[in-house]
mmCIF file of C-alpha atoms in Angstrom:
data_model
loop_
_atom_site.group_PDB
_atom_site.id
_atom_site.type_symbol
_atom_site.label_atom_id
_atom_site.label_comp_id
_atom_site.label_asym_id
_atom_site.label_seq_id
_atom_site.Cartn_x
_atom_site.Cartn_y
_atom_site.Cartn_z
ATOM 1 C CA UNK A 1 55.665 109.697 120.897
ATOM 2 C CA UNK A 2 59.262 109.129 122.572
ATOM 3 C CA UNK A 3 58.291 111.411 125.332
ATOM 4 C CA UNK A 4 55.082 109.823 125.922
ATOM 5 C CA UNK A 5 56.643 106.624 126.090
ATOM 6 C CA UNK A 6 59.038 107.444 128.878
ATOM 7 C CA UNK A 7 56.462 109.328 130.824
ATOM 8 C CA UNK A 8 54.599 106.024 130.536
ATOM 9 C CA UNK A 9 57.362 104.015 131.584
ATOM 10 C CA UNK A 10 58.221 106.564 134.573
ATOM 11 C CA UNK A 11 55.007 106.513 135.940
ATOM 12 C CA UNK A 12 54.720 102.270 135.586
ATOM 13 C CA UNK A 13 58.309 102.637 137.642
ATOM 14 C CA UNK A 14 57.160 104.687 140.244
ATOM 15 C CA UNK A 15 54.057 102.774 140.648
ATOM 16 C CA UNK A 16 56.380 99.621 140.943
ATOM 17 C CA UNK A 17 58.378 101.138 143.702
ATOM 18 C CA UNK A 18 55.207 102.416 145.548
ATOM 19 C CA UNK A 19 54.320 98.538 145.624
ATOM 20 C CA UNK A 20 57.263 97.224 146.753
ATOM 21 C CA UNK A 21 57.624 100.323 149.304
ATOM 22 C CA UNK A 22 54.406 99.621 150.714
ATOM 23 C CA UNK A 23 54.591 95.603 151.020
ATOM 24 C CA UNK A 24 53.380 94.354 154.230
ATOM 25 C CA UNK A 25 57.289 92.493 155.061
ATOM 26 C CA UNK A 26 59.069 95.340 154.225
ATOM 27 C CA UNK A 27 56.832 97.921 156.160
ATOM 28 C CA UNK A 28 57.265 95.165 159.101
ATOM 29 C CA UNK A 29 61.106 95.732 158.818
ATOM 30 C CA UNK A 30 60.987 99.583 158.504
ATOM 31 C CA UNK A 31 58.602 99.617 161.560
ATOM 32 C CA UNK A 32 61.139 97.132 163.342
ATOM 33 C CA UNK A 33 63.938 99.246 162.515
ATOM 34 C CA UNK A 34 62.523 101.998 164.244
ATOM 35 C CA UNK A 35 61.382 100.312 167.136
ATOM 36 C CA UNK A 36 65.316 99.821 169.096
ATOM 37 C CA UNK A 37 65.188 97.476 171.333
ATOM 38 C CA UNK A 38 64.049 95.032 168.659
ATOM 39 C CA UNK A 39 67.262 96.030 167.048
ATOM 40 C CA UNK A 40 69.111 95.261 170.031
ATOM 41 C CA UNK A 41 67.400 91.854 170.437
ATOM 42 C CA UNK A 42 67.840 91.155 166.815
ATOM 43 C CA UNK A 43 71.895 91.553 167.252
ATOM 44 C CA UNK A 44 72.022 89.741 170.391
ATOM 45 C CA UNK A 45 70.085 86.668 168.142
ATOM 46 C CA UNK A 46 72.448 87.239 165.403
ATOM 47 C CA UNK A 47 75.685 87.338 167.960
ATOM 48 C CA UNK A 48 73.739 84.066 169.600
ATOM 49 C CA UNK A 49 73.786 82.082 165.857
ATOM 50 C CA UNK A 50 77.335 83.411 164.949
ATOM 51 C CA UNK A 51 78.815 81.899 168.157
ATOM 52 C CA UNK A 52 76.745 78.422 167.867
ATOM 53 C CA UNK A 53 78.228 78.477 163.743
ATOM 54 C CA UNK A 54 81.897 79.321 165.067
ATOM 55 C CA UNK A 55 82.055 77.881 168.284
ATOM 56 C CA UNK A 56 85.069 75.596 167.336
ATOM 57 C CA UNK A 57 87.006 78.554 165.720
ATOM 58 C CA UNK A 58 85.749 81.213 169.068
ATOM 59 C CA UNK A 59 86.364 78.773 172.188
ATOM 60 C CA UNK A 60 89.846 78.786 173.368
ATOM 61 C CA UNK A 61 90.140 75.360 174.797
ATOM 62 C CA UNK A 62 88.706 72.048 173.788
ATOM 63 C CA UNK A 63 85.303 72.022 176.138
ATOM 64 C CA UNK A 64 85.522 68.147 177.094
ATOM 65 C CA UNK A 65 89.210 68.069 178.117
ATOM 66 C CA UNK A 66 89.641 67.605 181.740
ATOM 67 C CA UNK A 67 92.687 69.030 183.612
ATOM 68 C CA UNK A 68 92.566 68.710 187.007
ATOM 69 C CA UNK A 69 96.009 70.437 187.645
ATOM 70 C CA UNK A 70 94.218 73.732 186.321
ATOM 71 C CA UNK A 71 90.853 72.888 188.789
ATOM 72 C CA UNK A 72 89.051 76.157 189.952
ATOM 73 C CA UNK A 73 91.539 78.836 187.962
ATOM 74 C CA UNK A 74 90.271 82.534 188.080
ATOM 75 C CA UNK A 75 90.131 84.304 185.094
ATOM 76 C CA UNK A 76 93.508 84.589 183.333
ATOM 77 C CA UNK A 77 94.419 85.373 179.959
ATOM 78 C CA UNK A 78 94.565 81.375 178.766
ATOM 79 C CA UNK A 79 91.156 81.233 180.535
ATOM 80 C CA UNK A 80 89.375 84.614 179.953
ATOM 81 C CA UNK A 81 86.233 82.996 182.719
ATOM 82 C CA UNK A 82 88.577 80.533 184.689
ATOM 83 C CA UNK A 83 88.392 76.792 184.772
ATOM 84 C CA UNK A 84 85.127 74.864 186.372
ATOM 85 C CA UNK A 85 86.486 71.782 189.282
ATOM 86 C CA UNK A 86 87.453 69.586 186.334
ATOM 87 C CA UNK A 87 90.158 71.825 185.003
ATOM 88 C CA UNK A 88 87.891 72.722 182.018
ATOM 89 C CA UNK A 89 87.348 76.422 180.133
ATOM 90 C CA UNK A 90 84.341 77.987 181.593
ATOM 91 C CA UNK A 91 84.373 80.656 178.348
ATOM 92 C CA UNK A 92 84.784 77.659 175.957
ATOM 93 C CA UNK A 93 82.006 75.474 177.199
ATOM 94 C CA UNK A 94 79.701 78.804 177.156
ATOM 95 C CA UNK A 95 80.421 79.116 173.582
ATOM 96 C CA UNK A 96 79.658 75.520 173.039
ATOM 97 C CA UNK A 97 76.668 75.973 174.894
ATOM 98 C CA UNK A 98 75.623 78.442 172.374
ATOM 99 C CA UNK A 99 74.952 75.495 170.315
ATOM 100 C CA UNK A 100 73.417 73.184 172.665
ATOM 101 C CA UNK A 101 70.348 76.013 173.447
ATOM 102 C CA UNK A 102 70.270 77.123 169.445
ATOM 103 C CA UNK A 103 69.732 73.363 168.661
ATOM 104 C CA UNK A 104 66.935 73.079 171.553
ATOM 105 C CA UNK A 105 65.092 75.766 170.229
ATOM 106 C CA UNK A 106 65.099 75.428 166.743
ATOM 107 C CA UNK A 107 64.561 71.330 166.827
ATOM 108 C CA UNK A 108 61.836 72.065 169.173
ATOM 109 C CA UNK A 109 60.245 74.794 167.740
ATOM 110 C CA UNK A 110 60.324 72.718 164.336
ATOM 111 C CA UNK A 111 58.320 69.839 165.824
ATOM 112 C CA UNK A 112 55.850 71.763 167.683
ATOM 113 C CA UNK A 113 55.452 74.270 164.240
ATOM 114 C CA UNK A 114 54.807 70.710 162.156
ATOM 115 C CA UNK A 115 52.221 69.152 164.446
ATOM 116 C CA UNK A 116 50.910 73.116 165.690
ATOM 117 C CA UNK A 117 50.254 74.263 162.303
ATOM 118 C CA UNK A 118 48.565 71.012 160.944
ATOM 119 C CA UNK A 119 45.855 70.315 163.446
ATOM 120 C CA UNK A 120 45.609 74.059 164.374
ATOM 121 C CA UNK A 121 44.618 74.216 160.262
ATOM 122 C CA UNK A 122 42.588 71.398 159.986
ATOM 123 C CA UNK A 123 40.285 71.918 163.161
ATOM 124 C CA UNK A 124 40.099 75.693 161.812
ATOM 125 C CA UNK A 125 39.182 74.877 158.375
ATOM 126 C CA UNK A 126 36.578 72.075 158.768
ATOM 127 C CA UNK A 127 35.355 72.596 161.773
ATOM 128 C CA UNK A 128 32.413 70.322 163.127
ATOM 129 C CA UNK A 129 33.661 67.147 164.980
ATOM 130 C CA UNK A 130 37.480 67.893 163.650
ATOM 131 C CA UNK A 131 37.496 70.435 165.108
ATOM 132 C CA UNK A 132 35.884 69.570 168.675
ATOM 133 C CA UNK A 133 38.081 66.779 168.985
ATOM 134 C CA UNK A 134 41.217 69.049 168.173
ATOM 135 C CA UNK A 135 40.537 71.745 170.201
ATOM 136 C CA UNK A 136 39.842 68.766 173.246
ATOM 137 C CA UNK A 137 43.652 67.857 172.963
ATOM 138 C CA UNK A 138 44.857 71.433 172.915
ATOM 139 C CA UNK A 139 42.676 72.052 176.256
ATOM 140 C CA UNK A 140 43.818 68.972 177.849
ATOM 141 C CA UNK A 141 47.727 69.806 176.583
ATOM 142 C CA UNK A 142 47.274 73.463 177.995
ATOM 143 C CA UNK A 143 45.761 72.842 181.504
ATOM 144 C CA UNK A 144 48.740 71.056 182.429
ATOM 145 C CA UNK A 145 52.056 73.635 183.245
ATOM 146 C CA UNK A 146 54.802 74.043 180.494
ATOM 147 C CA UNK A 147 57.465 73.026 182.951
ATOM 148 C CA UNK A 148 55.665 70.342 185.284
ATOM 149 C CA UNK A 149 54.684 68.992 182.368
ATOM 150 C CA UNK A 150 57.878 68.634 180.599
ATOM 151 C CA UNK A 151 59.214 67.707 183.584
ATOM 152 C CA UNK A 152 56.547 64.413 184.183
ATOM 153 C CA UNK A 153 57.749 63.445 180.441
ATOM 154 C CA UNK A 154 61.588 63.389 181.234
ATOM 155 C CA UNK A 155 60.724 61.429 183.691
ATOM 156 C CA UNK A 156 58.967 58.912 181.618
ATOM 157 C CA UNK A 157 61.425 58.928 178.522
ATOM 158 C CA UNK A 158 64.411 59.349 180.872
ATOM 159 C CA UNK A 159 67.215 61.991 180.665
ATOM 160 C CA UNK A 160 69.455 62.789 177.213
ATOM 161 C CA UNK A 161 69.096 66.070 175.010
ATOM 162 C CA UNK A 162 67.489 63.452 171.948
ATOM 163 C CA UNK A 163 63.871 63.624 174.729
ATOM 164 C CA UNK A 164 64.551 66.842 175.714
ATOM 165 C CA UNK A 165 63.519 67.674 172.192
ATOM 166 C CA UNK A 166 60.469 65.732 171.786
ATOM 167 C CA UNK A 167 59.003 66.473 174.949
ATOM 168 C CA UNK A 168 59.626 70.549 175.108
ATOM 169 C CA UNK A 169 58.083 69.794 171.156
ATOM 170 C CA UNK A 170 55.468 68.190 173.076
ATOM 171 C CA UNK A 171 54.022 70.737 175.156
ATOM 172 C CA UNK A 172 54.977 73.865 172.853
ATOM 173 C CA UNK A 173 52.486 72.344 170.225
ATOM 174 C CA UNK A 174 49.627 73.543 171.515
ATOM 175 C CA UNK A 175 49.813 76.960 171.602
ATOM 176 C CA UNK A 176 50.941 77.266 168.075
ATOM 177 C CA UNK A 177 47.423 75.043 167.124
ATOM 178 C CA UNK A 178 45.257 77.194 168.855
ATOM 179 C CA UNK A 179 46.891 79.956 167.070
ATOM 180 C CA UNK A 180 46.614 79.129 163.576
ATOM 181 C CA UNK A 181 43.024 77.114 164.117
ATOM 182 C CA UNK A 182 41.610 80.923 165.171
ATOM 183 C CA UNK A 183 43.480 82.218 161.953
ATOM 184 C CA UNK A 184 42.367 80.009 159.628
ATOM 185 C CA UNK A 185 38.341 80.115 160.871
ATOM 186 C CA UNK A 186 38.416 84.102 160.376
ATOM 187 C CA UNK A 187 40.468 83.586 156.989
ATOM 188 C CA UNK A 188 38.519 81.089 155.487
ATOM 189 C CA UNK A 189 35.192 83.041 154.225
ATOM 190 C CA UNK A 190 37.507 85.343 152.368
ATOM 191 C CA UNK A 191 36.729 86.248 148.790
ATOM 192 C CA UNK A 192 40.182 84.602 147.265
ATOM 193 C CA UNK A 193 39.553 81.062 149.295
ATOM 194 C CA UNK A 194 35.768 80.850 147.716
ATOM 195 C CA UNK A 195 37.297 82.019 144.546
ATOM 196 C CA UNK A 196 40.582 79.505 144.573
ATOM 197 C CA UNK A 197 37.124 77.121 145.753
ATOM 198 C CA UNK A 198 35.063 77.936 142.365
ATOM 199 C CA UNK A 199 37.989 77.245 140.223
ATOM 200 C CA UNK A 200 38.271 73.563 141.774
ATOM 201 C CA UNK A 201 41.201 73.932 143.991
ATOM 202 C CA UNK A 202 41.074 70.902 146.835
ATOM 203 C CA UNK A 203 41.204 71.328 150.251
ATOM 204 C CA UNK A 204 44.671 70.676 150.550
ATOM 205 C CA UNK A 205 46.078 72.987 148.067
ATOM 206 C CA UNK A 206 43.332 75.491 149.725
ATOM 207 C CA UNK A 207 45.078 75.199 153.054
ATOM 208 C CA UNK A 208 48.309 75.180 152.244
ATOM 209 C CA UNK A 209 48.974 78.197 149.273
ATOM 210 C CA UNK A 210 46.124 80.311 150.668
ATOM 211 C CA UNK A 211 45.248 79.878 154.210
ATOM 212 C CA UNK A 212 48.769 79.034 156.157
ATOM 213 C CA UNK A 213 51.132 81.969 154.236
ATOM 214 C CA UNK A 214 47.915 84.292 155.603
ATOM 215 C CA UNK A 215 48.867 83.030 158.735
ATOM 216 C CA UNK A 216 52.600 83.249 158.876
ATOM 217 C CA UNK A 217 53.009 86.682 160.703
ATOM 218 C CA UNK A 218 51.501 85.731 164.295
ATOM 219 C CA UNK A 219 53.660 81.864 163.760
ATOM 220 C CA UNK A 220 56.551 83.879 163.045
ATOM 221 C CA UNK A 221 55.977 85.551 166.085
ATOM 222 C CA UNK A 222 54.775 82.911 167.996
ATOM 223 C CA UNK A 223 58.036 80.779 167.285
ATOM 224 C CA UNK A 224 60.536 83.284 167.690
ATOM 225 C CA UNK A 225 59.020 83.221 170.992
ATOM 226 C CA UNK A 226 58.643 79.860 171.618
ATOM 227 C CA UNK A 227 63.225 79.395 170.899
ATOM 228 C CA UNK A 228 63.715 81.092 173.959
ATOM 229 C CA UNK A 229 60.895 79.311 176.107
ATOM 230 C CA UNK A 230 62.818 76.038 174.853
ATOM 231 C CA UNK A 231 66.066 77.066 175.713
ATOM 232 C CA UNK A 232 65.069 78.751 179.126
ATOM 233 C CA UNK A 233 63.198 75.225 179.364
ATOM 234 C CA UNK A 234 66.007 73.032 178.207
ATOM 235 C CA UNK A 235 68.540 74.603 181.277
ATOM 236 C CA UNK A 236 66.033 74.180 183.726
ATOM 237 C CA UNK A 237 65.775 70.635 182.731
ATOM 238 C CA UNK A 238 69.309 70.255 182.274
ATOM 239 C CA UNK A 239 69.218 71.757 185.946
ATOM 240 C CA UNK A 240 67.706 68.998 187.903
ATOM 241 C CA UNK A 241 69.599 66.332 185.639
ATOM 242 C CA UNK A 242 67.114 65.536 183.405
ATOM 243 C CA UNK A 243 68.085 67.152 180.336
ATOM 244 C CA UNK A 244 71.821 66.986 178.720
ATOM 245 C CA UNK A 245 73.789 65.065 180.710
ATOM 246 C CA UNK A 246 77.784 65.313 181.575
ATOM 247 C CA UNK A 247 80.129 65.930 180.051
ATOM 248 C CA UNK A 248 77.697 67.773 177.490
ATOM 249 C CA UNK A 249 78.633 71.660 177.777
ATOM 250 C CA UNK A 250 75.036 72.612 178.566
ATOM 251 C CA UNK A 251 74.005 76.138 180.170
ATOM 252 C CA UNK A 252 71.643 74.464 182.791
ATOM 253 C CA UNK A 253 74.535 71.744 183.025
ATOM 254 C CA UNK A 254 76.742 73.950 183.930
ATOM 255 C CA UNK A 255 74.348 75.861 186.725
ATOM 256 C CA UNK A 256 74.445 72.627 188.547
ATOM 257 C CA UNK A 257 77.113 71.576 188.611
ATOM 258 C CA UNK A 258 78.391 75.312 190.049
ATOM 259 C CA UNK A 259 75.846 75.405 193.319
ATOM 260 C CA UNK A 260 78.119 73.291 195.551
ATOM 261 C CA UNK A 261 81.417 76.065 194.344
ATOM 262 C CA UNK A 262 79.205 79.428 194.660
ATOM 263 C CA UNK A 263 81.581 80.799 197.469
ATOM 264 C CA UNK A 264 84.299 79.641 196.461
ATOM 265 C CA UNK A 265 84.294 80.135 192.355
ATOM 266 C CA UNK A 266 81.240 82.030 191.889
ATOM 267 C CA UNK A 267 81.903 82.398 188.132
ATOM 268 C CA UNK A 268 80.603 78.670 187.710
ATOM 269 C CA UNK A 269 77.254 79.517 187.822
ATOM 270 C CA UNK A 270 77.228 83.413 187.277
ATOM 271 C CA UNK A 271 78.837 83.924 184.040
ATOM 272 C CA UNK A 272 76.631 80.805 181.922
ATOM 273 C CA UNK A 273 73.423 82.132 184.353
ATOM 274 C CA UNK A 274 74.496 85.295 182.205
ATOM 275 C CA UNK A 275 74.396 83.541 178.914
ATOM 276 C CA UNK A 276 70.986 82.230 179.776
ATOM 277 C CA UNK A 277 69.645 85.750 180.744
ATOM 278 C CA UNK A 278 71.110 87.963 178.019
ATOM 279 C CA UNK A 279 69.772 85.517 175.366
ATOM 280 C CA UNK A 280 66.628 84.821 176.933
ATOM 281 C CA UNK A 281 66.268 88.660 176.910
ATOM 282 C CA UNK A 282 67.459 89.171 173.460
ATOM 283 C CA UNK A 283 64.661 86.945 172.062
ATOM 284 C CA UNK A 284 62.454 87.772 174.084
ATOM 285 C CA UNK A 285 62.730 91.687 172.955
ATOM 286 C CA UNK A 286 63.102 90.734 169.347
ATOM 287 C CA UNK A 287 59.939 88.634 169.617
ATOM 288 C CA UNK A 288 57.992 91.663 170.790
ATOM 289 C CA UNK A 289 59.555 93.269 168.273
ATOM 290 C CA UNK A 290 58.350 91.666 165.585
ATOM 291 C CA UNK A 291 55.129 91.170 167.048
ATOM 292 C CA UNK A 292 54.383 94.756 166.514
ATOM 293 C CA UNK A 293 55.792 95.225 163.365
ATOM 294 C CA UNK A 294 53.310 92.289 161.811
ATOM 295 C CA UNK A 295 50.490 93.507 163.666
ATOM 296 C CA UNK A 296 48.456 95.643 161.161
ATOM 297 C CA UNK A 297 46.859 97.016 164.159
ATOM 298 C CA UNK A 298 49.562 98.867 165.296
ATOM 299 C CA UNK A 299 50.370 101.998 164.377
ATOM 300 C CA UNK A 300 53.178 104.900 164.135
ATOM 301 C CA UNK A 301 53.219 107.078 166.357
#
């Protein structure tokens, strides 16, 4: 009888590890480990959030403090990048930067997953006139270009990083809705949501414990994404003045304010044009990443 009971237990063990082995997030990770250049997008996100958390305790120099008796240094060991025409570290206002673009895209992304993932799930699960009047707005939102379009609302709300966020929110929204509306129409004649329907769930509790965690590996996707369209948005913004404004150590801030030196100090607008491009690049990869590692359509090879 001893025996038998651990042979019992054994095999209830093993069939507990062959559970968790073959959950659908951990077969995403060990199909993301493998794939590399996920991995190496992955660490540049991870050495992106490190910076933004430790930017005080990383930058050399305070990034506000002007010094115009140290105007247009080159690189040096005090200033590893030089100083910009103000007499300020170039390295320390990229690390500060760091910040500025993490809090674009994860404010943004935020709003636009709130409102996205609401109406996308409503006009999805009822359908009908919801539905039509839904999927109207998303059209309308979507014929106009991401850019142009956050461009025309700067314009209205005026410049400052505060309407940066609500109007990169405001045209990143759509996309995610569209998403999670065709989601939620192929996931709601499943077998669980008529049963959770026959034991007198509502519609709300349908929506939100069944049909949106169904949902969550194309938003993941989708919003890791949609960070680095934000922050490649926010310095093009920043760019033509309408987005963070001086002396705010922006990326796109910084760009600008570097054309009129690009002879003379060409590190200005090369080395935070770097910062934009390596973590533009890192997301970007680790977005495709994980968009085939959720996909249960893709396959080893």
């Amino acid at each position: 009888m001893a025996l038998q009971n651990k042979s019992v237990q054994k095999e209830s063990m093993q069939q507990k590890e062959e559970v968790e082995i073959y959950s659908p997030w951990r077969e995403a990770w060990r199909k993301l480990k493998k794939n590399k250049m996920a991995m190496v997008g992955l660490g540049i996100t991870v050495l992106l959030v490190i910076v933004a958390i430790l930017a005080p305790y990383i930058a050399l120099h305070d990034p506000l403090k002007v010094d115009l008796m140290k105007s247009l240094q080159p690189p040096s060991s005090e200033y590893p990048l030089g100083t910009d025409r103000l007499g300020r570290g170039i390295f320390s206002r990229i690390v500060h930067g760091a910040r500025i673009s993490l809090r674009v895209g994860l404010i943004t992304q935020s709003i636009a997953l709130i409102i996205g993932v609401t109406l996308g799930a409503l006009a999805g699960y009822y359908g009908g006139w919801v539905d039509e009047v839904i999927s109207y707005l998303i059209n309308v939102f979507l014929a106009f270009p991401f850019l142009l379009f956050a461009i025309a609302i700067m314009a209205t709300l005026g410049p400052g990083i505060n309407n940066v966020f609500l109007a990169l929110a405001i045209v990143s929204w759509p996309g995610l809705a569209r998403i999670v509306r065709g989601q939620v129409m192929s996931l709601k004649s499943e077998e669980y949501v008529e049963a959770a329907k026959a034991l007198g769930a509502n519609d709300f509790k349908i929506i939100l414990k069944h049909l949106i965690p169904n949902c969550m590996a194309p938003i993941i996707v989708t919003v890791t994404l949609g960070v680095a369209s934000s922050i490649l948005a926010e310095a093009g913004l920043s760019f033509l003045g309408l987005g963070a404004q001086p002396p705010t150590p922006s990326w796109g801030l910084m760009l600008s304010s570097g054309r009129s030196f690009i002879r003379t100090n060409p590190g200005m607008m090369v080395y935070p044009g770097l910062a934009i491009m390596v973590t533009i690049l890192g997301l970007n990869l680790f977005g495709d990443g994980l968009r085939d590692a959720l996909d249960p359509k893709m396959k080893d090879n």
